[in-house]
Coordinates of C-alpha atoms in Angstrom, one line a residue:
M444 CA -6.1 -27.9 -32.4
T445 CA -6.9 -29.2 -28.7
L446 CA -5.3 -33.2 -29.8
K447 CA -2.2 -30.4 -30.8
L448 CA -1.1 -28.9 -28.2
S449 CA -2.2 -31.6 -25.2
K450 CA 0.7 -32.6 -27.5
I451 CA 3.0 -29.3 -27.2
V452 CA 1.6 -29.9 -23.2
S453 CA 2.9 -34.2 -23.0
N454 CA 6.3 -32.0 -23.5
F455 CA 6.8 -31.2 -20.2
P456 CA 6.8 -32.4 -17.0
Q457 CA 3.2 -34.4 -16.1
E458 CA 3.3 -34.5 -12.7
G459 CA 2.0 -31.4 -10.0
L460 CA 0.8 -30.6 -13.1
A461 CA -2.4 -29.1 -11.5
F462 CA -3.7 -26.5 -15.2
A463 CA -2.4 -25.6 -18.0
F464 CA -4.0 -23.5 -20.7
A465 CA -3.6 -21.4 -23.8
Y466 CA -4.8 -18.8 -25.1
G467 CA -3.2 -15.5 -27.2
S468 CA -3.6 -15.6 -31.2
G469 CA -2.1 -18.8 -31.4
V470 CA -4.9 -20.3 -29.9
F471 CA -8.2 -18.3 -31.4
H472 CA -8.5 -16.4 -34.3
Q473 CA -7.5 -12.2 -33.5
K474 CA -9.2 -9.5 -36.6
G475 CA -5.8 -7.8 -37.8
H476 CA -3.6 -11.0 -37.1
K477 CA -2.0 -13.9 -39.8
A478 CA -2.7 -17.6 -40.1
M479 CA -2.8 -18.9 -36.6
S480 CA -0.6 -21.6 -37.2
Q481 CA 1.9 -18.7 -37.6
N482 CA 1.4 -17.1 -34.9
M483 CA 3.4 -18.0 -31.6
V484 CA 1.1 -20.6 -28.4
D485 CA 0.6 -19.1 -25.5
F486 CA 1.0 -21.0 -22.6
I487 CA 0.6 -21.2 -18.3
F488 CA 0.7 -24.0 -16.3
A489 CA -0.2 -24.1 -12.6
V490 CA 2.3 -26.0 -10.3
D491 CA 2.2 -27.9 -7.4
N492 CA 5.6 -27.8 -6.1
A493 CA 7.1 -25.1 -8.2
K494 CA 10.7 -26.2 -7.4
A495 CA 9.7 -30.2 -7.8
W496 CA 8.7 -29.1 -11.5
H497 CA 11.4 -26.5 -12.5
K498 CA 13.6 -29.4 -11.7
E499 CA 12.4 -32.1 -14.0
N500 CA 11.6 -29.8 -16.6
M501 CA 15.3 -28.2 -15.9
R502 CA 16.3 -32.1 -16.5
R503 CA 13.8 -32.3 -19.7
N504 CA 14.2 -29.1 -21.9
R505 CA 17.5 -27.2 -20.2
K506 CA 17.7 -25.1 -23.6
H507 CA 14.6 -23.1 -22.8
Y508 CA 15.5 -21.6 -19.8
S509 CA 17.1 -18.6 -19.8
F510 CA 21.8 -17.7 -18.3
L511 CA 18.8 -18.0 -14.9
S512 CA 19.2 -21.9 -15.4
S513 CA 22.6 -21.9 -13.6
L514 CA 21.0 -20.6 -10.6
G515 CA 19.1 -24.8 -9.9
P516 CA 15.6 -25.3 -9.2
E517 CA 15.7 -22.8 -5.8
G518 CA 16.5 -20.2 -7.6
I519 CA 14.3 -20.8 -10.7
A520 CA 11.3 -21.2 -8.1
R521 CA 12.6 -18.5 -5.9
V522 CA 12.4 -16.0 -9.3
Q523 CA 8.9 -17.6 -10.0
E524 CA 7.3 -17.1 -6.4
N525 CA 8.9 -13.9 -5.5
W526 CA 9.4 -11.3 -8.0
G527 CA 6.9 -9.5 -10.7
A528 CA 3.5 -11.6 -11.1
R529 CA 4.5 -14.3 -9.4
V530 CA 4.4 -15.9 -13.0
Y531 CA 8.0 -17.5 -14.9
F532 CA 8.0 -17.2 -18.2
N533 CA 10.0 -19.5 -21.1
T534 CA 9.7 -18.0 -24.3
L535 CA 10.4 -18.4 -28.3
V536 CA 10.6 -22.0 -27.6
P537 CA 10.4 -24.2 -30.5
C538 CA 8.1 -27.3 -30.0
E539 CA 6.6 -30.4 -31.9
D540 CA 6.9 -27.6 -35.2
R541 CA 5.5 -24.5 -33.7
I542 CA 6.9 -21.6 -31.5
I543 CA 5.7 -21.4 -28.2
K544 CA 5.3 -18.9 -25.3
Y545 CA 4.8 -21.0 -21.6
G546 CA 4.2 -19.3 -17.9
V547 CA 4.3 -21.4 -14.6
I548 CA 3.0 -20.4 -11.5
S549 CA 2.5 -22.3 -8.2
T550 CA -1.0 -23.6 -8.0
S551 CA -1.6 -21.8 -4.8
D552 CA -0.7 -18.0 -5.9
L553 CA -3.5 -18.6 -9.0
I554 CA -5.8 -19.8 -6.8
D555 CA -4.2 -16.2 -4.6
D556 CA -5.3 -13.9 -8.1
L557 CA -7.9 -16.1 -9.3
C558 CA -9.8 -14.8 -6.2
L559 CA -8.5 -11.0 -5.2
W560 CA -6.8 -9.9 -8.0
R561 CA -3.3 -9.3 -6.2
T562 CA -1.7 -8.8 -9.8
L563 CA -4.3 -9.8 -12.6
Y564 CA -2.1 -10.5 -14.1
I565 CA -2.4 -14.8 -14.9
S566 CA -6.2 -14.2 -13.2
G567 CA -6.8 -10.8 -16.4
R568 CA -5.6 -13.6 -18.8
L569 CA -8.4 -15.4 -17.5
H570 CA -11.6 -13.6 -17.8
K571 CA -11.6 -14.3 -21.7
P572 CA -11.6 -17.3 -23.7
V573 CA -9.0 -19.8 -23.3
L574 CA -8.3 -23.1 -24.6
I575 CA -8.2 -25.3 -20.6
L576 CA -5.7 -28.6 -21.8
K577 CA -5.7 -30.2 -18.7
R578 CA -7.0 -29.5 -15.3
R579 CA -7.2 -31.7 -12.4
D580 CA -9.9 -32.1 -9.9
N581 CA -8.9 -29.5 -7.1
S582 CA -12.2 -28.0 -6.4
A583 CA -10.7 -24.7 -4.3
L584 CA -9.1 -22.9 -7.8
L585 CA -12.6 -24.8 -10.0
E586 CA -14.5 -22.4 -7.3
A587 CA -11.6 -19.5 -8.2
L588 CA -12.3 -19.4 -11.4
Q589 CA -15.6 -19.1 -11.0
Q590 CA -15.5 -16.3 -8.3
N591 CA -12.5 -14.5 -10.6
T592 CA -15.3 -14.4 -13.7
S593 CA -17.9 -12.8 -11.3
S594 CA -15.8 -10.7 -10.2
A595 CA -14.6 -9.4 -13.8
M596 CA -19.1 -9.1 -14.8
A597 CA -18.8 -6.4 -11.4
A598 CA -16.1 -4.8 -12.6
A599 CA -17.4 -4.2 -16.2
L600 CA -21.0 -3.1 -14.9
L601 CA -19.8 -0.5 -12.6
M602 CA -18.0 1.0 -16.0
L603 CA -20.7 1.0 -18.0
P604 CA -23.4 3.2 -18.8
E605 CA -27.2 2.2 -18.1
A606 CA -27.6 0.8 -21.9
F607 CA -24.9 -1.0 -23.0
T608 CA -24.8 -3.9 -26.2
E609 CA -22.8 -7.4 -24.8
E610 CA -20.4 -7.4 -27.2
Q611 CA -19.6 -3.9 -25.6
L612 CA -20.2 -6.0 -22.5
Y613 CA -16.7 -8.4 -23.5
I614 CA -14.3 -5.5 -24.7
A615 CA -15.3 -4.0 -21.4
I616 CA -14.1 -7.0 -19.4
T617 CA -11.3 -8.0 -21.4
S618 CA -10.2 -4.3 -21.2
L619 CA -9.7 -4.6 -17.6
S620 CA -6.8 -6.6 -17.4
Y621 CA -4.7 -3.7 -20.1
T622 CA -6.1 -0.7 -17.6
G623 CA -3.1 0.9 -17.2
D624 CA -0.6 -1.6 -18.6
F625 CA 2.4 0.7 -19.5
R626 CA 2.4 -2.3 -22.9
M627 CA 0.2 -0.7 -24.9
T628 CA 1.2 2.4 -24.7
V629 CA 4.7 0.8 -26.1
G630 CA 5.0 -2.6 -27.8
E631 CA 1.3 -3.6 -28.0
D632 CA -1.6 -3.7 -31.3
K633 CA -3.9 0.2 -30.3
Q634 CA -6.7 -2.5 -31.9
K635 CA -6.1 -5.3 -29.0
V636 CA -9.0 -5.3 -26.8
Q637 CA -11.4 -5.8 -30.2
N638 CA -9.0 -7.6 -32.6
I639 CA -9.5 -10.3 -29.0
V640 CA -13.6 -9.6 -28.9
K641 CA -15.0 -8.7 -32.2
P642 CA -14.0 -12.7 -34.2
N643 CA -14.5 -14.4 -30.6
V644 CA -18.1 -13.3 -29.4
A645 CA -19.3 -16.9 -29.3
R646 CA -16.6 -17.7 -26.8
F647 CA -17.3 -15.0 -24.4
Q648 CA -21.1 -16.4 -25.1
E649 CA -20.4 -19.4 -23.4
L650 CA -17.7 -17.9 -21.4
Y651 CA -20.0 -15.8 -19.5
H652 CA -24.2 -16.0 -20.1
P653 CA -24.4 -18.8 -17.4
I654 CA -22.8 -15.5 -15.4
L655 CA -25.1 -12.9 -16.8
D656 CA -28.3 -15.7 -16.0
H657 CA -27.2 -14.8 -12.1
V658 CA -26.6 -11.1 -11.7
N659 CA -28.6 -9.0 -10.1
H660 CA -29.2 -5.7 -11.0
I661 CA -29.6 -6.0 -14.9
H662 CA -32.1 -6.7 -17.7
W663 CA -30.5 -9.0 -20.6
H664 CA -32.2 -9.0 -23.5
K665 CA -31.1 -12.0 -24.6
K666 CA -31.8 -12.1 -28.0
Q667 CA -31.3 -8.8 -28.3
A668 CA -27.7 -9.7 -27.2
F669 CA -28.9 -5.7 -25.2
I670 CA -29.1 -5.2 -21.7
E671 CA -30.5 -2.5 -19.6
Q672 CA -28.7 -2.2 -15.6
D673 CA -30.2 -0.3 -12.5
T674 CA -27.6 2.0 -11.4
S675 CA -29.0 3.4 -8.7
P676 CA -26.1 3.8 -5.6
H677 CA -29.0 0.5 -4.2
A678 CA -26.7 -1.1 -7.0
V679 CA -24.0 -0.1 -7.5
Y680 CA -23.6 -0.5 -4.2
S681 CA -23.9 -4.5 -4.2
H682 CA -21.6 -4.6 -7.5
L683 CA -18.2 -2.8 -4.9
N684 CA -19.1 -5.3 -3.2
M685 CA -18.3 -8.2 -5.3
L686 CA -14.4 -6.8 -6.5
P687 CA -12.1 -7.9 -5.3
K688 CA -10.9 -7.4 -1.9
T689 CA -7.1 -6.1 -4.0
L690 CA -9.3 -3.4 -5.5
Q691 CA -12.0 -3.0 -2.3
D692 CA -8.7 -2.1 -0.5
L693 CA -7.2 0.7 -3.5
I694 CA -10.9 2.3 -3.6
W695 CA -10.8 2.4 0.4
L696 CA -6.9 4.2 -0.1
E697 CA -8.8 6.4 -2.6
K698 CA -11.6 7.3 -0.8
N699 CA -9.9 7.7 3.3
R700 CA -7.9 9.2 2.9
D701 CA -8.6 12.3 5.4
K702 CA -9.6 9.3 7.2
R703 CA -13.3 10.1 7.6
Y704 CA -14.3 6.1 7.2
Q705 CA -13.5 3.6 9.8
D706 CA -13.6 -0.1 7.4
T707 CA -14.4 -0.6 3.9
E708 CA -18.4 -0.7 4.1
E709 CA -18.4 2.4 4.9
V710 CA -16.8 3.6 2.1
M711 CA -18.7 1.5 -0.6
K712 CA -21.7 2.7 0.9
S713 CA -20.4 6.7 0.3
L714 CA -18.9 5.8 -2.5
A715 CA -22.3 4.2 -4.9
H716 CA -23.6 8.1 -3.3
S717 CA -20.9 9.5 -5.3
A718 CA -21.0 10.6 -9.4
D719 CA -17.1 8.9 -9.8
Y720 CA -17.8 5.9 -8.7
R721 CA -16.9 5.1 -12.2
E722 CA -13.6 6.9 -12.2
V723 CA -13.0 5.4 -9.5
V724 CA -13.3 1.3 -9.7
E725 CA -10.8 2.0 -12.6
R726 CA -8.4 4.5 -11.6
G727 CA -8.1 0.6 -8.8
V728 CA -7.8 -1.5 -11.7
Q729 CA -5.5 0.8 -13.2
S730 CA -3.1 0.3 -10.4
I731 CA -2.7 -2.9 -9.5
V732 CA -1.9 -4.0 -13.4
K733 CA 0.9 -1.0 -13.9
N734 CA 2.8 -2.4 -11.2
S735 CA 2.7 -5.8 -12.3
S736 CA 2.8 -5.2 -16.2
I737 CA 5.8 -3.0 -14.9
T738 CA 6.8 -6.1 -12.4
Q739 CA 7.3 -8.4 -14.5
S740 CA 8.3 -7.2 -17.9
L741 CA 12.2 -6.3 -16.1
K742 CA 11.4 -10.0 -14.4
S743 CA 10.7 -11.4 -18.2
I744 CA 13.9 -9.1 -19.1
L745 CA 15.7 -12.1 -17.3
T746 CA 14.0 -14.7 -17.5
A747 CA 14.2 -14.3 -21.1
G748 CA 17.3 -13.7 -21.4
M749 CA 18.4 -10.4 -23.7
V750 CA 18.0 -12.1 -27.3
K751 CA 15.2 -13.6 -26.8
S752 CA 14.0 -11.1 -25.1
V753 CA 14.7 -8.2 -28.4
R754 CA 13.4 -10.9 -30.3
Y755 CA 10.4 -11.0 -28.4
S756 CA 9.9 -7.2 -28.1
A757 CA 10.9 -6.2 -31.7
A758 CA 7.8 -9.3 -33.1
K759 CA 4.9 -6.8 -30.4
L760 CA 6.9 -2.6 -32.0
R761 CA 5.8 -4.9 -35.3
K762 CA 2.2 -5.3 -34.1
M763 CA 1.8 -2.0 -33.1
L764 CA 2.7 -0.2 -36.2
A765 CA 0.6 -2.6 -37.7
S766 CA -2.2 -1.3 -36.2
K767 CA -2.0 2.3 -36.2
R768 CA -1.7 1.6 -40.4
Q769 CA -5.1 0.1 -39.8
P770 CA -8.8 1.7 -39.9
V771 CA -10.1 2.4 -36.8
S772 CA -12.8 -1.1 -36.1
V773 CA -15.8 0.2 -34.9

């Protein structure tokens, strides 16, 4: 699998390609999906210079682009970096006997999203197991990747009760980037989160066990895959302080409408003693995801072109309808 996907990546410009990974049902088994080889493969490419990368990619693969190619590489880079979630997707692309979709994001924008959760779009994909195909030495990117999964752990713990299973933890983590996504109402498989987690628990464990080893305020029964956590104000405050800045800012806005508090620390201390801290955190996550999912979806109509957009949306609707006919997972 890795060799085949690496061969696909080799069809794209390598200069300035800092990070590449594949994800989704074309890479990892998802419950209720057809064979992986029949599914579209999703890629994300992080590039150091969007204009230069698109210039070379348009020279090699101009047919991948919609009518926006008329803007040239500078215009494509502007669309990528200034609209939606700062990622540019080309979809339904035939490559090496597979159908693929690939998103291009600037390395600096990826690091920004991993650390701050400004859009939770690519950072949310990296809450889940992915297949990394290229990662150039970049200490800032490596630290950001680690910070992103640690932040996901903190947010999930804040939304979970005092006792829960590891699988429930991974469902909570995976749910973060779908909370507030309008596509979960129209166009997505209703059991998407469970279908991602249940066949891939071992991969989630590989990603999150090193973090669980160092999380404070929990008691991890490793052999039983069961976790108990302290939900005292002290523990809640500790987890709140681990949240990314964009989410903390949204919490501050909600809890400070009466201008009672002066800074984030005061808000977090107050919220830690409040019975509704779970709901407040969830609303903050919903706000981030809702905004980016709408703006990026509108952008994708342009980057894919109308014909491909209709075909892609139709495939998503078929998956959603198929999920309704399946029994609910337990």
